[in-house]
Coordinates of C-alpha atoms in Angstrom, one line a residue:
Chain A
X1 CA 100.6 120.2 -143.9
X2 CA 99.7 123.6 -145.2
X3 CA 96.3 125.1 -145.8
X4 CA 94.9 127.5 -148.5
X5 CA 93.7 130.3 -146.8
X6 CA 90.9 131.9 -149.5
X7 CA 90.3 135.8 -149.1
X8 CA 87.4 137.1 -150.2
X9 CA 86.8 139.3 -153.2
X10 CA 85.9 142.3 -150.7
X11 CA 88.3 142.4 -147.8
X12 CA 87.1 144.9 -145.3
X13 CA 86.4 144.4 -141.3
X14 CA 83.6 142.1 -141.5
X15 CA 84.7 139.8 -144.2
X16 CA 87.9 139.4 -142.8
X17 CA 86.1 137.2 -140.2
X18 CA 85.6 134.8 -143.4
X19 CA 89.4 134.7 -143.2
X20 CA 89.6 134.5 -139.2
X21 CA 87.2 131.5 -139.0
X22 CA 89.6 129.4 -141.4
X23 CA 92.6 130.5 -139.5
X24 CA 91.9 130.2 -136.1
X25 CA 91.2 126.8 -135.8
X26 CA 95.1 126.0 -137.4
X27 CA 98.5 125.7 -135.4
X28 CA 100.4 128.7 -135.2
X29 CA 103.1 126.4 -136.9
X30 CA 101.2 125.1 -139.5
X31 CA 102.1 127.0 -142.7
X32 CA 99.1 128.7 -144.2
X33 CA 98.6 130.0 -148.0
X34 CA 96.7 133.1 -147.5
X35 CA 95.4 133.6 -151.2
X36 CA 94.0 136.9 -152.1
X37 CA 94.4 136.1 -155.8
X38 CA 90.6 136.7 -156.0
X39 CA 90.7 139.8 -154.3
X40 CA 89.0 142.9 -155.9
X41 CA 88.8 145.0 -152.8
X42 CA 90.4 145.7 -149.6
X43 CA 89.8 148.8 -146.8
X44 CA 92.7 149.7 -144.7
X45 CA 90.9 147.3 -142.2
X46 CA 91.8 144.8 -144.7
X47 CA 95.2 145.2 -145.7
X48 CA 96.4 146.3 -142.2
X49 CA 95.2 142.8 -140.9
X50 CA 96.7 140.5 -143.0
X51 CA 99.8 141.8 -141.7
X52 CA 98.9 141.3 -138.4
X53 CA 97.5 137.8 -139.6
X54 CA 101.1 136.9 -140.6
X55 CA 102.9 138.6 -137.9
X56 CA 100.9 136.0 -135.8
X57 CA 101.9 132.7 -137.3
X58 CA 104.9 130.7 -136.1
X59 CA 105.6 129.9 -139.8
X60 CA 106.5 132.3 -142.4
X61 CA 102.9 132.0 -144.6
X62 CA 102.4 132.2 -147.7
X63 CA 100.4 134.8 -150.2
X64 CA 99.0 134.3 -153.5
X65 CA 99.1 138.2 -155.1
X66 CA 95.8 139.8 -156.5
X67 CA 95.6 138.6 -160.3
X68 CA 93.8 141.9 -161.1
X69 CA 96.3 144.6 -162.2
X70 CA 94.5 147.9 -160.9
X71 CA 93.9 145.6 -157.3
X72 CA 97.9 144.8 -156.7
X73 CA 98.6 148.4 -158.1
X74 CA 96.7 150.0 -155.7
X75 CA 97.7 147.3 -152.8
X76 CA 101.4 148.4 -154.4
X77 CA 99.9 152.3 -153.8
X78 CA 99.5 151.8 -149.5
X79 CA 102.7 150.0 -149.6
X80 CA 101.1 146.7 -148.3
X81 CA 103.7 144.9 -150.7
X82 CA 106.6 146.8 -149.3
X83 CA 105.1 145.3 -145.9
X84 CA 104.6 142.1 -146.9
X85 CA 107.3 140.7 -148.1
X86 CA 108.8 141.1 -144.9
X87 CA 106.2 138.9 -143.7
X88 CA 104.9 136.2 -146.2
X89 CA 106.4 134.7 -148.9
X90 CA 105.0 136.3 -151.9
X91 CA 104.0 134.5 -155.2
X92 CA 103.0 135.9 -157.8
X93 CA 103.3 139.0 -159.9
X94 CA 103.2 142.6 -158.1
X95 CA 102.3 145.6 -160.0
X96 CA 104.0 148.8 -159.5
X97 CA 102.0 151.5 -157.9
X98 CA 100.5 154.5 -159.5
X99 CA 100.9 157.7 -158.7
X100 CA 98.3 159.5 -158.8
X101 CA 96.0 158.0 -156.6
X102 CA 94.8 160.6 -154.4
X103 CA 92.3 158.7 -151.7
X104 CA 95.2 157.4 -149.9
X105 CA 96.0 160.0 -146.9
X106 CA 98.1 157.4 -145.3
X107 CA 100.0 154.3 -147.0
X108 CA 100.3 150.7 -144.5
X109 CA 102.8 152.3 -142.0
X110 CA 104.7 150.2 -139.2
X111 CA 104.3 151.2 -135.3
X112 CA 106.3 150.2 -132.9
X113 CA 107.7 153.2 -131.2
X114 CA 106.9 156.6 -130.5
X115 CA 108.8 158.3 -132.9
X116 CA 106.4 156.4 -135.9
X117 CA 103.6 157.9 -134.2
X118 CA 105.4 161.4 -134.4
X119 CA 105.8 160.5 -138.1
X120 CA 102.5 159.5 -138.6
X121 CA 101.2 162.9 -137.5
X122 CA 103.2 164.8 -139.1
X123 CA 102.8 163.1 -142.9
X124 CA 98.6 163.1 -142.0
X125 CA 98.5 166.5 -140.6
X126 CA 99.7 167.5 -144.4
X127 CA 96.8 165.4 -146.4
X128 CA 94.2 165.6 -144.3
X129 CA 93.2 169.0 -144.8
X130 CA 92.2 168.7 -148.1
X131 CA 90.0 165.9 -147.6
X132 CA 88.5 166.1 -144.7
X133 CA 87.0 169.9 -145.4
X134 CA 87.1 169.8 -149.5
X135 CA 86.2 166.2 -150.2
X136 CA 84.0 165.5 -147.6
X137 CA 82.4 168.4 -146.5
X138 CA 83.4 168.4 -142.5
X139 CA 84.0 171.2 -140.8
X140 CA 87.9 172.8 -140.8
X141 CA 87.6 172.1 -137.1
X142 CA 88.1 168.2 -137.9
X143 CA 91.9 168.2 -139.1
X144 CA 93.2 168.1 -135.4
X145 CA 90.5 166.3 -134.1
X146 CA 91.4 163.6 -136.6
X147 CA 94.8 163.7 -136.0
X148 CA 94.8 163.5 -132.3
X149 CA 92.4 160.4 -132.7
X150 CA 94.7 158.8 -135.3
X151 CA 97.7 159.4 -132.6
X152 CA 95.4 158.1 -130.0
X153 CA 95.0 154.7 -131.6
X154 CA 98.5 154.7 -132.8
X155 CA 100.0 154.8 -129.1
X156 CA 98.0 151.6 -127.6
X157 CA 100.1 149.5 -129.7
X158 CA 103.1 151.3 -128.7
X159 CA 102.2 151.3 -124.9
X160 CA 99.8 147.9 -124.9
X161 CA 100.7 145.5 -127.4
X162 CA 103.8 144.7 -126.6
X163 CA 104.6 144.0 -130.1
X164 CA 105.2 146.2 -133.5
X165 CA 101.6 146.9 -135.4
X166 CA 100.1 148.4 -138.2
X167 CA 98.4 152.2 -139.4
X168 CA 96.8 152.8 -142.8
X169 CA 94.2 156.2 -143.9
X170 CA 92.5 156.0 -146.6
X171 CA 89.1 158.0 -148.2
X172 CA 86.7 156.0 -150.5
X173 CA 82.8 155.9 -151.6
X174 CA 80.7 153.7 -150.1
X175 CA 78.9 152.3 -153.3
X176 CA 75.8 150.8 -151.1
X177 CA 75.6 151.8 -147.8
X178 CA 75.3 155.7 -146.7
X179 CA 73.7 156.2 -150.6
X180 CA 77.5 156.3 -151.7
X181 CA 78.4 158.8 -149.6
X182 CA 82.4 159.2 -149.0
X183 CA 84.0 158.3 -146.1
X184 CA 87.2 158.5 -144.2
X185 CA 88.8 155.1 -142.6
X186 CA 91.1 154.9 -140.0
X187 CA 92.4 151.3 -139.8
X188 CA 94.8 150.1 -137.1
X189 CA 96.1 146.5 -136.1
X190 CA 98.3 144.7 -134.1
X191 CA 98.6 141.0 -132.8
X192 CA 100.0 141.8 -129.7
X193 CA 98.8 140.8 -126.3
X194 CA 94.8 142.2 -126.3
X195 CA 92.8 144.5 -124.3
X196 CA 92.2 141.7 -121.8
X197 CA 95.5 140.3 -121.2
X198 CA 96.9 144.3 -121.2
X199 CA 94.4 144.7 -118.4
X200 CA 95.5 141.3 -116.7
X201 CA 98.8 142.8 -116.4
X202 CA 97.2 145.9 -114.2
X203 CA 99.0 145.6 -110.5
X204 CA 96.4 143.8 -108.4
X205 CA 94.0 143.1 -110.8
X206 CA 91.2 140.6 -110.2
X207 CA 88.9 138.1 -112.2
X208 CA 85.7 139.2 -111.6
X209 CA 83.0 136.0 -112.3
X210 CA 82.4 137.3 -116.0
X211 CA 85.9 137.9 -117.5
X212 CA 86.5 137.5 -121.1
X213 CA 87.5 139.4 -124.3
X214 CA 84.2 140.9 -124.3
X215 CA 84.4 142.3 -121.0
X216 CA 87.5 143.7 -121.3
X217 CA 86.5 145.8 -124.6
X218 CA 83.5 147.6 -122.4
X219 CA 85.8 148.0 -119.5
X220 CA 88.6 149.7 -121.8
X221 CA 86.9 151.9 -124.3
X222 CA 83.2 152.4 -122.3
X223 CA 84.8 153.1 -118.7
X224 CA 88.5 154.0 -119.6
X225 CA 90.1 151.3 -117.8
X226 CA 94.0 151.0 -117.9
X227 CA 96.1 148.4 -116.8
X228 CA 98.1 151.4 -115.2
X229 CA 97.2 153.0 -111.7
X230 CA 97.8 156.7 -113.0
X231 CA 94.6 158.0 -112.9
X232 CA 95.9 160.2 -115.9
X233 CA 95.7 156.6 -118.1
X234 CA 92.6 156.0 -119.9
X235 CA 91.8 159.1 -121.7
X236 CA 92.8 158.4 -125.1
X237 CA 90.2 155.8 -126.4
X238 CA 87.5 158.1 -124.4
X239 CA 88.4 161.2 -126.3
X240 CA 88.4 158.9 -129.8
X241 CA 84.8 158.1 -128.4
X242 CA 84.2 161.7 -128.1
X243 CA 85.4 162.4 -131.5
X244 CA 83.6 159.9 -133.5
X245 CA 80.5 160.6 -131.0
X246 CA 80.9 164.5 -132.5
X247 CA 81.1 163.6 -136.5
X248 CA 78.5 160.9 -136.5
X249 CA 80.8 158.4 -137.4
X250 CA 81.9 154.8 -135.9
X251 CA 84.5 153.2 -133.9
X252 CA 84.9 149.5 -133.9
X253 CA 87.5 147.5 -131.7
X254 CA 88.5 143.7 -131.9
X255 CA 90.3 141.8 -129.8
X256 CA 90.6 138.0 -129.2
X257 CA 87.3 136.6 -129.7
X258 CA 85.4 140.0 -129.0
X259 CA 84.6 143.0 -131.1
X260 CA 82.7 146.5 -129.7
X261 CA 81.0 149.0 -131.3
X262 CA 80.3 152.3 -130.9
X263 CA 77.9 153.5 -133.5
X264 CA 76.7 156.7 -135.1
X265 CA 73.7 158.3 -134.3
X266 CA 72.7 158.4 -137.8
X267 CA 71.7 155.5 -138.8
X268 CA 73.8 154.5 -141.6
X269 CA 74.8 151.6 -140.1
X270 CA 73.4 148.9 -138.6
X271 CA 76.0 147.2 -136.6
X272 CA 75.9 145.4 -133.5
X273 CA 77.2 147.2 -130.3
X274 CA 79.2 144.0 -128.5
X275 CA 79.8 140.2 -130.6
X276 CA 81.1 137.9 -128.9
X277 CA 82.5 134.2 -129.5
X278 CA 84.1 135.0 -132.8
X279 CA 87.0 133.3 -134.3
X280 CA 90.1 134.3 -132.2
X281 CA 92.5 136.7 -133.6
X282 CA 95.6 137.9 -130.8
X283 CA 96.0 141.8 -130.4
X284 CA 93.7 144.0 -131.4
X285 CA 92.1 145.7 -134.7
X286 CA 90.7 149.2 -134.6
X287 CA 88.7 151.2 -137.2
X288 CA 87.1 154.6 -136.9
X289 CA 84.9 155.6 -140.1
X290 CA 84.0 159.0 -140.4
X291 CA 81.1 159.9 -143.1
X292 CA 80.8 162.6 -145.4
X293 CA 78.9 165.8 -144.2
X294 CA 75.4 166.1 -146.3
X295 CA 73.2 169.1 -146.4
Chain B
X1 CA 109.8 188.0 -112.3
X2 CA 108.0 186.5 -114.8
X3 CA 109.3 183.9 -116.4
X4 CA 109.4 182.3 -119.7
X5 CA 109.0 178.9 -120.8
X6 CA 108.1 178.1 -125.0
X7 CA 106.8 174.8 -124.9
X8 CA 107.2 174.3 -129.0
X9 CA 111.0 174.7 -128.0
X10 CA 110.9 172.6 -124.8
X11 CA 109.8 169.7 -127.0
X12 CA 112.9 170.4 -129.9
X13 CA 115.5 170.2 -126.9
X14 CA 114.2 167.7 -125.4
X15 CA 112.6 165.4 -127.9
X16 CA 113.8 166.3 -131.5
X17 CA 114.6 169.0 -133.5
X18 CA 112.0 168.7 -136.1
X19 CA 108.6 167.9 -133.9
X20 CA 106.5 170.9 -133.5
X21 CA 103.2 168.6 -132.2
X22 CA 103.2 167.1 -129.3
X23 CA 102.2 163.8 -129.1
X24 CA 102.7 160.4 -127.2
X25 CA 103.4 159.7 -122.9
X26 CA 107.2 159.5 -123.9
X27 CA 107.4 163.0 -125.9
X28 CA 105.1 164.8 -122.6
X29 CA 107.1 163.3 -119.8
X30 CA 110.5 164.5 -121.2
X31 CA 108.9 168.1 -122.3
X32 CA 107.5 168.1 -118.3
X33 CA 111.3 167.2 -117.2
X34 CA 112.8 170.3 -119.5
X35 CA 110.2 172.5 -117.9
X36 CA 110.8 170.8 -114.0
X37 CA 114.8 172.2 -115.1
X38 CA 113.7 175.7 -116.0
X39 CA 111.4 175.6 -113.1
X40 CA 114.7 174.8 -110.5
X41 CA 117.2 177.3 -112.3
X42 CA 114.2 180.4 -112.2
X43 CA 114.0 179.2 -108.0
X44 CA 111.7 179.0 -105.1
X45 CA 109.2 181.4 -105.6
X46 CA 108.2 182.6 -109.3
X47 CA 105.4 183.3 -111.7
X48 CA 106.3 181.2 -115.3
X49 CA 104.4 181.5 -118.6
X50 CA 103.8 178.6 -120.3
X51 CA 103.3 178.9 -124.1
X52 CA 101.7 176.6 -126.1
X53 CA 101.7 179.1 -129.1
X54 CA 103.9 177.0 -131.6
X55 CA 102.7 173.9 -130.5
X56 CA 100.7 172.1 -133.4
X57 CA 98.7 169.1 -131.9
X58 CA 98.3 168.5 -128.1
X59 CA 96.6 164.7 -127.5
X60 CA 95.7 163.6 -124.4
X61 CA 98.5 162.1 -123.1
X62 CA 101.1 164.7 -123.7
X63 CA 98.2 166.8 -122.0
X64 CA 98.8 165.0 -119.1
X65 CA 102.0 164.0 -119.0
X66 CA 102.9 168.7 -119.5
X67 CA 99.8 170.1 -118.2
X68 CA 98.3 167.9 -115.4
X69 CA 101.4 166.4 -113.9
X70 CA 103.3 169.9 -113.7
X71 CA 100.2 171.4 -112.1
X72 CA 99.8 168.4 -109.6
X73 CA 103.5 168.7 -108.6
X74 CA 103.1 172.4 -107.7
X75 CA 99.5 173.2 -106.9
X76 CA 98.4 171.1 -103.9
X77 CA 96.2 172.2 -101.1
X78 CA 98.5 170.7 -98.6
X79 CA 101.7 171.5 -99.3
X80 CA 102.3 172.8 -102.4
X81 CA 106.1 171.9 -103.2
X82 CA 107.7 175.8 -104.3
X83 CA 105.6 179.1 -105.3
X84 CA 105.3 178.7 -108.4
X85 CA 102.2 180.3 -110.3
X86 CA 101.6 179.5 -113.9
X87 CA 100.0 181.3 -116.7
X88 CA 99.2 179.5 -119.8
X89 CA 99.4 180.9 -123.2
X90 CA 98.8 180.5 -126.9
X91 CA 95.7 177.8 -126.1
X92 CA 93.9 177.2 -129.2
X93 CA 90.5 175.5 -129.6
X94 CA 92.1 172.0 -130.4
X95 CA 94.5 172.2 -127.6
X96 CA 91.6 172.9 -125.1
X97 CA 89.6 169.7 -125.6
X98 CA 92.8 167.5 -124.2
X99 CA 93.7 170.0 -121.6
X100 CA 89.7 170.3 -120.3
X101 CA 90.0 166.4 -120.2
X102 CA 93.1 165.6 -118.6
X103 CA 92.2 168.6 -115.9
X104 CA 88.4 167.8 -115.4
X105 CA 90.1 163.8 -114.5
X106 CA 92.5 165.0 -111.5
X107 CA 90.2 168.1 -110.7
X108 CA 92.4 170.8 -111.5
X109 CA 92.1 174.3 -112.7
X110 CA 94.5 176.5 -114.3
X111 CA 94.5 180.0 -115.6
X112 CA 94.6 180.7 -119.2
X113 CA 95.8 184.2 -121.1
X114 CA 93.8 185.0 -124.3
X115 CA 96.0 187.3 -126.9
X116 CA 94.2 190.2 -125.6
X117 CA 95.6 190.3 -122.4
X118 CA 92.3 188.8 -120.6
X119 CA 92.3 185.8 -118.5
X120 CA 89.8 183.3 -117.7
X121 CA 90.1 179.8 -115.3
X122 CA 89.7 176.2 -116.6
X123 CA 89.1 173.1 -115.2
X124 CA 87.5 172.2 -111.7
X125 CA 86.8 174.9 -109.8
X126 CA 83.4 176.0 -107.5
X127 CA 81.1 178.5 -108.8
X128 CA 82.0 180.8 -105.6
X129 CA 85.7 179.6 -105.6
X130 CA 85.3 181.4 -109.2
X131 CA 83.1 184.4 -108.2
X132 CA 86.1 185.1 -105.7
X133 CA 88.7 184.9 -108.6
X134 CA 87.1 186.8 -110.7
X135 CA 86.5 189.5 -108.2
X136 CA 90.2 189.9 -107.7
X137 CA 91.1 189.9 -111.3
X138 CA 88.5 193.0 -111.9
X139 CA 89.8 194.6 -109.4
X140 CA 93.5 193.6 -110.4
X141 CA 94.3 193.2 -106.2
X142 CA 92.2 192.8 -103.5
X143 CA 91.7 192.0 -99.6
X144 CA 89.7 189.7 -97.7
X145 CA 87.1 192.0 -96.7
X146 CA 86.5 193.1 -101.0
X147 CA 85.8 189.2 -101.5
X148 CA 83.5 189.3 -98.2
X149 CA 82.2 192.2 -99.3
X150 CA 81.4 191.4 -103.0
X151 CA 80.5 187.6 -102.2
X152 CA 78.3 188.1 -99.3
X153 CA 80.2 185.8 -97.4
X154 CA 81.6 186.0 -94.2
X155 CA 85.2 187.4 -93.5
X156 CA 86.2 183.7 -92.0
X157 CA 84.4 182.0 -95.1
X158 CA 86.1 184.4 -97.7
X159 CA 89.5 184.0 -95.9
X160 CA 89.1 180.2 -96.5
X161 CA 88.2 180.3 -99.8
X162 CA 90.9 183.0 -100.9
X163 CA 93.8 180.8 -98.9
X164 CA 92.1 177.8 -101.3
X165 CA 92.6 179.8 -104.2
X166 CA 96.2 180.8 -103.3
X167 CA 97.0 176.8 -102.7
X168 CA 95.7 176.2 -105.8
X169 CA 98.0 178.7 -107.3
X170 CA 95.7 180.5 -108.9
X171 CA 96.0 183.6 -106.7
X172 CA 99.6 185.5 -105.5
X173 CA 99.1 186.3 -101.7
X174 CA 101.4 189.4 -100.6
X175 CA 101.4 191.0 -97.6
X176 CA 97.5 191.3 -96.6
X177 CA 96.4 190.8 -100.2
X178 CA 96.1 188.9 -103.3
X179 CA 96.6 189.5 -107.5
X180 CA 94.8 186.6 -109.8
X181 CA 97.8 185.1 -112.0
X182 CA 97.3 186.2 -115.0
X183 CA 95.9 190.1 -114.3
X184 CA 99.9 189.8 -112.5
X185 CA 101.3 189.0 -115.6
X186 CA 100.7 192.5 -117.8
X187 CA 100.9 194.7 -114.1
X188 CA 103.6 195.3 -112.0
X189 CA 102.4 193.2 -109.0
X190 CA 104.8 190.4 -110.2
X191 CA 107.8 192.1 -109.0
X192 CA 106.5 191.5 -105.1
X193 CA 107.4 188.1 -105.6
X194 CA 110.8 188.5 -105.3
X195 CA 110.2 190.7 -102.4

């Protein structure tokens, strides 16, 4: 049996739960048609998971290309295409990328080691200059802030998914929300083992009465938990916390059926801090938005 | 003798050639392990700059892995392992937030060296632990009785709190006295330790 997996016009973090709620009730064998044909839209939240979506099914899936040229040209652009066809079986036509599209600061890269992480930095380290500090305002202070962060987020798949994940950086303007101010999106995602079962794994850990995805999430990134003993572990999601804390912007981390927030003190968004009992999704999906700097 | 160590070159003999940031557990442990060798070839007893000056990002984990783990392996108020005082060089202001992390987690202090020559402590440290220090680095060496003196402290209290500072590494004892690491490093106290 396969199923037609319909992706929504505007593929970003919280519509992808539109595509999570059809997929997570399926088989991991049973062979899926992810169709994005429909697509207009998709953040590096967006593009990043649907790798991880097919790097979690037992059969190859399928997927249905965007019909709309500039779309699969820019999906073509962050080398999600390049990606995918490692992954899915594609159908349909791909357009070739254009180059001159200048939001991208960081094309769908692959992390599984350290030395992509290495890479990473280096290749943002070059863009991000230019538009963190000309295009949206911040302070020239941000660059290595932002880069530690992005290396931050890049190493817990390295040392806690215990599989190969996903980076992408891109800058775009939020048409509704933040009066279309621009912003700067970090996306990450892997489908590897979770926050909880990584913390599971800790030497002598113990079920405490309340245990669940949720749980794990506030343990990790509010109280720096690590499934290590080092008391050196831990600091890297805290100092992300720090850093989005310090440019008003957000952090959001998924994981299994639980997804945590730490939002802005601005109020330009509205999100929850904790959700809990979502559709499951293995490994975990991180996004850090940081908004433009208005008078 | 003062010693040497360019951490921006630790990292290309020991990780690759073409990194200049240092990033990842995996790149800091083997950077820490190229210092550890330096560390046994200079011997027992030596003060060693570490120099972060071509080093392009520091995160948090290479902060530990270089930073707090060589300190913790030679600054111990036991039984510190060898004499070895360090200096550290070439901080900038994005290097300092992982290093004030990863020392303010294991409580420890080190002693930093601005391009001017002057020196200040970071990390966990008392506020008369720190008076004391800074005494002895105005007054480039000192005794027991100018810390007692200056402090208001007893001489047994100031002796304690000097032999502290000296387990911690961030004072050279000689003889009756001590020199803060760091006012050592551009005097000529630093040849005593090879005494």
């Amino acid at each position: 049996m396969t199923t037609i997996i319909n992706v929504p016009h505007s593929l970003e973090d919280k519509s992808f739960e539109q595509v999570l709620e059809q997929v997570a009730p399926l088989p991991l064998d049973e062979k899926i048609i992810v169709d994005t044909r429909h697509a207009r839209w998709a953040s590096p939240y967006g593009l990043t998971a649907l790798l991880a979506l097919a790097q979690s099914r037992a059969e190859r899936p399928i997927l249905y290309v965007p019909e709309a040229d500039n779309v699969s040209s820019y999906w073509s652009r962050m080398d999600f295409f390049k990606h995918a066809a490692e992954l899915y079986e594609i159908q349909g036509r791909v357009k070739s990328a254009k180059a001159t599209e200048t939001s991208v600061l960081l094309e769908v890269t692959s992390i599984s080691k350290s030395d992509d992480v290495h890479e990473v930095v280096d290749k943002i380290q070059q863009r991000a200059q230019d538009a963190l500090v000309k295009n949206l305002n911040l302070d020239a202070k941000i660059t290595m802030r932002f880069t530690m962060a992005l290396s931050e987020v890049c190493q817990n798949i390295v040392e806690h998914a215990g599989r190969g994940g996903w980076v992408a950086v891109q800058t775009y303007t939020w048409r509704v929300r933040l009066g279309g101010r621009k912003v700067v999106v970090i996306a990450v995602a892997d489908p590897g083992i979770g926050f909880r079962k990584s913390l599971e794994s800790a030497p002598g850990f113990q079920r405490k009465d309340r245990w669940d995805d949720g749980q794990a999430l506030e343990e990790t990134v509010m109280r720096g938990a690590s499934r290590f003993r080092d008391p050196g572990r831990g600091q890297g999601l805290a100092g992300v916390r720090r850093f989005v804390g310090n440019w008003d912007g957000k952090l959001s981390i998924r994981s299994g059926t639980a997804r945590i927030a730490v939002l802005p003190k601005g109020d330009w968004d509205e999100d929850e801090p904790l959700l809990e009992d979502l559709p499951y999704f293995p490994g975990a999906q991180v996004q850090i938005t940081i908004p433009e700097r208005v008078a | 003798m003062i010693n040497h160590i360019d951490v921006s070159s630790m990292l290309r003999k020991s990780v690759c050639e073409l990194y200049s940031n240092l990033v990842t557990r995996p790149t800091g442990a083997a950077v820490r392990c190229e210092i550890e060798q330096e560390l046994d070839r200079i011997g027992d007893r030596a003060l060693t700059v570490i120099d972060f000056s071509h080093v392009g990002l520091l995160d948090f984990s290479c902060a530990d892995e270089i930073v707090a783990k060589l300190l913790l392996q030679y600054v111990s108020t036991d039984a510190p392992r060898r004499e070895v005082y360090f200096v550290f060089r070439g901080i900038s202001e994005s290097h300092m937030e992982a290093i004030e992390a990863v020392l303010e987690r294991h409580k420890l202090a080190l002693v930093t060296q601005h391009a001017d020559g002057g020196t200040r402590l970071l990390g966990i440290i008392g506020l008369e632990e720190r008076r004391a220090w800074e005494i002895i680095s105005q007054l480039g060496a000192g005794a027991v009785a100018d810390v007692a003196e200056a402090t208001g402290l007893s001489r047994d209290a100031a002796e304690r709190m000097l032999d502290t500072l000296w387990r911690r590494r961030l004072l050279i004892r000689y003889d009756d006295g001590y020199v803060a690491v760091g006012s050592a490093t551009t005097r000529s106290e630093p040849q005593r330790l090879d005494a």
